[in-house]
Amino acid sequence: MCKPRVAILGAGPAGLGAAFQLARQQSAEVTVLEQNSYVGGNAGSFELNGIHLDYGSHRLHPACDPEVLRDIRSLLKADLLDRPRHGRIRLRRRWIHFPLKPLDLALKLPPAFAIGTFGDILRKQFPGGNDNSGCGKETFASVLQAGLGRTICRDFYFPYARKLWGTEPESLSAIQAHRRVSAGSLAKIVRKVLAAIPGLKPEGSGRFFYPVKGFGQISEAYYQAAVQAGVQFHFNTSLTSVNMQGASRSVSFLQDGQEKTIETDNVWSTIPITVLARLLMPSVPMKVLEAAENLAYRSMILVYLILEQNQFTEYDAHYFPETAIGISRLSEPKNYNASIQPEGKTILCAELPCSKDDDVWTQSDEELGTLVCESLAAAGIPIQTTVLEVVTRRLPQAYPIYTNGYDEYFDQLDKWLGGVDGLLTFGRQGVFAHDNTHHALFMGYSAARCLDEEGQFDSSQWQRYREIFKTHVVED
Ligand SMILES: Cc1cc2nc3c(=O)[nH]c(=O)nc-3n(C[C@H](O)[C@H](O)[C@H](O)COP(=O)(O)OP(=O)(O)OC[C@H]3O[C@@H](n4cnc5c(N)ncnc54)[C@H](O)[C@@H]3O)c2cc1C
């Protein structure tokens, strides 16, 4: 008997997780179509001057689903390092260790910030003192202000939100606060801080996993395992249509200037849900397409500065909430895998969230290099050596933007696509989710688990998985 055929769109962690799990179950014939020439999507890596670089700071968090972690460990073996986190946040011109540490907070917290936060805690203890300005509908701003108080919001979360999503906190949905901010209350922050004290430390706290050859080594390992198990990959594809009409389903794409079509029984899409909506046949109704038009992704430019020095700082990442500093985060990849090679060179990766309509999106590498150097000088960590080269990469879909009411637009689109037999959409771009790589892999595994070798898809089980996906909270 022929196995069901599955065409997976996108070779990021979600698509790779599904391909890997289907191949392991031997329940389907799998083809993956990817627009890039490499796997991993936003969680991929590339090499420059002998240094493995990610598309912005990426770590594998210990909160990873145990089965996914077991697989990653068995695929990467000794190449998966267990590393201490060592970052810092610039808060009111001072540096605070991130993750937060009790002693560091006690000694270095800016006085105005400490007094303000203490006042916020006191206000919460007394009736009527709640910070929730809260008449009307909940927003990102009202939820965080109620949970964390004014000071942390004013000095950290709100300016950071403006930078990350390009939108005022009051215009962002409350869902953004619930999904994106893992420490949503002062009590949770206190628990996290206490977790840094030896003895109170839960397993994995303040640590992360990181592959020797960059974060993308995880995706590369899934890709290799899937290929060995018989999965077919097509790279550099430009999708032209996804035909789900009747029983003869197919995906058409351009590759090397030629139009190609593959027949399939199922299409599992991990590409942006808004793009899928435009490619689909039967055509998505105009009203649903209009809903899709209201869903927007925040883009990001990654600016890599190649420096003539062994190490820029000892920190893996610096976080910049202040709006006066253009970049949101700076990471030093050599510090992620504790590499001392190559000698005499290091690379910095600056993250610059933006919209594709912003002038900055089309700026030259040189201009962007200058912008980053100016940002670092303004943050008090100027570059004091030669910048040998500036290299940039652009992520068109870095973060989904949860503006107020986005969920109604998403639900309309998701509901309509969910009614198309044989079609699934999942992964970060597919469910418009702020997820981590381990969540995307878990989604891929979950989809595969719902399909048996006779081609029966267990939709009820999939709905139960979808409910689990909604509980995923992003770890930073
Ligand atoms: C700056 C930044 C930092 C992050 N840090 C972390 C971190 O520390 N830890 C962590 O776990 N996660 C982190 N993440 C999240 C992580 O990158 C995602 O969870 C993960 O990449 C999601 O995988 P995915 O497969 O769902 O989506 P993607 O990685 O976006 O993959 C989608 C794939 O689909 C392909 N595609 C898109 N359109 C088409 C098309 N039309 N045709 C064919 N192919 C297409 C893309 O090229 C891509 O390969 C971070 C993300 C960003 C942006």
JSON list of C-alpha atoms in Angstrom, two decimals, residues 289-369:
[
{"chain": "A", "resi": 289, "resn": "LEU", "atom": "CA", "xyz": [-7.89, 37.97, 2.52]},
{"chain": "A", "resi": 290, "resn": "GLU", "atom": "CA", "xyz": [-8.68, 41.41, 3.89]},
{"chain": "A", "resi": 291, "resn": "ALA", "atom": "CA", "xyz": [-8.32, 39.98, 7.39]},
{"chain": "A", "resi": 292, "resn": "ALA", "atom": "CA", "xyz": [-4.90, 38.61, 6.35]},
{"chain": "A", "resi": 293, "resn": "GLU", "atom": "CA", "xyz": [-3.91, 42.11, 5.20]},
{"chain": "A", "resi": 294, "resn": "ASN", "atom": "CA", "xyz": [-4.30, 43.25, 8.80]},
{"chain": "A", "resi": 295, "resn": "LEU", "atom": "CA", "xyz": [-1.68, 40.84, 10.08]},
{"chain": "A", "resi": 296, "resn": "ALA", "atom": "CA", "xyz": [1.81, 42.30, 10.02]},
{"chain": "A", "resi": 297, "resn": "TYR", "atom": "CA", "xyz": [5.27, 40.96, 10.80]},
{"chain": "A", "resi": 298, "resn": "ARG", "atom": "CA", "xyz": [8.08, 43.08, 12.18]},
{"chain": "A", "resi": 299, "resn": "SER", "atom": "CA", "xyz": [11.29, 42.82, 10.17]},
{"chain": "A", "resi": 300, "resn": "MET", "atom": "CA", "xyz": [14.86, 42.93, 11.39]},
{"chain": "A", "resi": 301, "resn": "ILE", "atom": "CA", "xyz": [18.28, 43.85, 10.01]},
{"chain": "A", "resi": 302, "resn": "LEU", "atom": "CA", "xyz": [21.22, 41.98, 11.46]},
{"chain": "A", "resi": 303, "resn": "VAL", "atom": "CA", "xyz": [24.42, 43.95, 11.29]},
{"chain": "A", "resi": 304, "resn": "TYR", "atom": "CA", "xyz": [27.63, 41.95, 11.77]},
{"chain": "A", "resi": 305, "resn": "LEU", "atom": "CA", "xyz": [30.79, 43.90, 12.58]},
{"chain": "A", "resi": 306, "resn": "ILE", "atom": "CA", "xyz": [34.06, 42.02, 12.10]},
{"chain": "A", "resi": 307, "resn": "LEU", "atom": "CA", "xyz": [36.54, 43.36, 14.62]},
{"chain": "A", "resi": 308, "resn": "GLU", "atom": "CA", "xyz": [40.30, 43.01, 14.85]},
{"chain": "A", "resi": 309, "resn": "GLN", "atom": "CA", "xyz": [40.44, 41.80, 18.46]},
{"chain": "A", "resi": 310, "resn": "ASN", "atom": "CA", "xyz": [40.01, 38.49, 20.30]},
{"chain": "A", "resi": 311, "resn": "GLN", "atom": "CA", "xyz": [36.97, 39.49, 22.30]},
{"chain": "A", "resi": 312, "resn": "PHE", "atom": "CA", "xyz": [34.83, 42.63, 22.52]},
{"chain": "A", "resi": 313, "resn": "THR", "atom": "CA", "xyz": [33.44, 41.95, 26.01]},
{"chain": "A", "resi": 314, "resn": "GLU", "atom": "CA", "xyz": [32.97, 38.88, 28.22]},
{"chain": "A", "resi": 315, "resn": "TYR", "atom": "CA", "xyz": [29.15, 39.09, 27.80]},
{"chain": "A", "resi": 316, "resn": "ASP", "atom": "CA", "xyz": [27.17, 36.94, 25.42]},
{"chain": "A", "resi": 317, "resn": "ALA", "atom": "CA", "xyz": [24.46, 39.56, 24.88]},
{"chain": "A", "resi": 318, "resn": "HIS", "atom": "CA", "xyz": [23.68, 43.18, 25.72]},
{"chain": "A", "resi": 319, "resn": "TYR", "atom": "CA", "xyz": [20.05, 44.33, 25.78]},
{"chain": "A", "resi": 320, "resn": "PHE", "atom": "CA", "xyz": [19.15, 47.95, 25.01]},
{"chain": "A", "resi": 321, "resn": "PRO", "atom": "CA", "xyz": [15.61, 48.94, 25.99]},
{"chain": "A", "resi": 322, "resn": "GLU", "atom": "CA", "xyz": [16.28, 52.70, 25.64]},
{"chain": "A", "resi": 323, "resn": "THR", "atom": "CA", "xyz": [14.75, 54.14, 22.48]},
{"chain": "A", "resi": 324, "resn": "ALA", "atom": "CA", "xyz": [17.68, 56.54, 22.08]},
{"chain": "A", "resi": 325, "resn": "ILE", "atom": "CA", "xyz": [19.85, 53.54, 21.18]},
{"chain": "A", "resi": 326, "resn": "GLY", "atom": "CA", "xyz": [18.78, 52.22, 17.78]},
{"chain": "A", "resi": 327, "resn": "ILE", "atom": "CA", "xyz": [19.58, 48.54, 18.23]},
{"chain": "A", "resi": 328, "resn": "SER", "atom": "CA", "xyz": [17.66, 46.20, 20.53]},
{"chain": "A", "resi": 329, "resn": "ARG", "atom": "CA", "xyz": [20.40, 43.68, 21.28]},
{"chain": "A", "resi": 330, "resn": "LEU", "atom": "CA", "xyz": [24.06, 43.02, 20.61]},
{"chain": "A", "resi": 331, "resn": "SER", "atom": "CA", "xyz": [25.53, 39.55, 20.79]},
{"chain": "A", "resi": 332, "resn": "GLU", "atom": "CA", "xyz": [29.06, 38.22, 20.43]},
{"chain": "A", "resi": 333, "resn": "PRO", "atom": "CA", "xyz": [28.81, 34.75, 18.88]},
{"chain": "A", "resi": 334, "resn": "LYS", "atom": "CA", "xyz": [32.27, 33.60, 20.03]},
{"chain": "A", "resi": 335, "resn": "ASN", "atom": "CA", "xyz": [31.04, 33.90, 23.62]},
{"chain": "A", "resi": 336, "resn": "TYR", "atom": "CA", "xyz": [28.08, 31.57, 22.97]},
{"chain": "A", "resi": 337, "resn": "ASN", "atom": "CA", "xyz": [30.23, 28.51, 22.30]},
{"chain": "A", "resi": 338, "resn": "ALA", "atom": "CA", "xyz": [33.22, 29.76, 24.34]},
{"chain": "A", "resi": 339, "resn": "SER", "atom": "CA", "xyz": [35.34, 29.69, 21.22]},
{"chain": "A", "resi": 340, "resn": "ILE", "atom": "CA", "xyz": [38.81, 31.17, 21.25]},
{"chain": "A", "resi": 341, "resn": "GLN", "atom": "CA", "xyz": [39.22, 30.74, 17.50]},
{"chain": "A", "resi": 342, "resn": "PRO", "atom": "CA", "xyz": [40.01, 32.51, 15.28]},
{"chain": "A", "resi": 343, "resn": "GLU", "atom": "CA", "xyz": [42.63, 34.43, 17.20]},
{"chain": "A", "resi": 344, "resn": "GLY", "atom": "CA", "xyz": [42.67, 38.17, 16.76]},
{"chain": "A", "resi": 345, "resn": "LYS", "atom": "CA", "xyz": [39.13, 38.40, 15.39]},
{"chain": "A", "resi": 346, "resn": "THR", "atom": "CA", "xyz": [35.64, 38.54, 16.80]},
{"chain": "A", "resi": 347, "resn": "ILE", "atom": "CA", "xyz": [32.27, 39.40, 15.29]},
{"chain": "A", "resi": 348, "resn": "LEU", "atom": "CA", "xyz": [29.43, 41.36, 16.84]},
{"chain": "A", "resi": 349, "resn": "CYS", "atom": "CA", "xyz": [25.83, 40.84, 15.78]},
{"chain": "A", "resi": 350, "resn": "ALA", "atom": "CA", "xyz": [23.54, 43.85, 16.26]},
{"chain": "A", "resi": 351, "resn": "GLU", "atom": "CA", "xyz": [19.77, 43.44, 15.98]},
{"chain": "A", "resi": 352, "resn": "LEU", "atom": "CA", "xyz": [17.88, 46.33, 14.43]},
{"chain": "A", "resi": 353, "resn": "PRO", "atom": "CA", "xyz": [14.11, 45.77, 14.44]},
{"chain": "A", "resi": 354, "resn": "CYS", "atom": "CA", "xyz": [12.34, 47.77, 11.73]},
{"chain": "A", "resi": 355, "resn": "SER", "atom": "CA", "xyz": [9.67, 47.81, 9.09]},
{"chain": "A", "resi": 356, "resn": "LYS", "atom": "CA", "xyz": [10.46, 47.04, 5.46]},
{"chain": "A", "resi": 357, "resn": "ASP", "atom": "CA", "xyz": [9.01, 50.52, 4.72]},
{"chain": "A", "resi": 358, "resn": "ASP", "atom": "CA", "xyz": [11.59, 52.25, 6.94]},
{"chain": "A", "resi": 359, "resn": "ASP", "atom": "CA", "xyz": [14.49, 54.03, 5.22]},
{"chain": "A", "resi": 360, "resn": "VAL", "atom": "CA", "xyz": [16.89, 51.94, 7.25]},
{"chain": "A", "resi": 361, "resn": "TRP", "atom": "CA", "xyz": [15.78, 48.75, 5.41]},
{"chain": "A", "resi": 362, "resn": "THR", "atom": "CA", "xyz": [17.52, 49.92, 2.23]},
{"chain": "A", "resi": 363, "resn": "GLN", "atom": "CA", "xyz": [20.59, 51.48, 3.83]},
{"chain": "A", "resi": 364, "resn": "SER", "atom": "CA", "xyz": [24.03, 50.28, 2.75]},
{"chain": "A", "resi": 365, "resn": "ASP", "atom": "CA", "xyz": [26.19, 48.03, 4.92]},
{"chain": "A", "resi": 366, "resn": "GLU", "atom": "CA", "xyz": [28.48, 50.99, 5.56]},
{"chain": "A", "resi": 367, "resn": "GLU", "atom": "CA", "xyz": [25.62, 53.20, 6.79]},
{"chain": "A", "resi": 368, "resn": "LEU", "atom": "CA", "xyz": [24.31, 50.41, 9.01]},
{"chain": "A", "resi": 369, "resn": "GLY", "atom": "CA", "xyz": [27.79, 49.79, 10.39]}
]
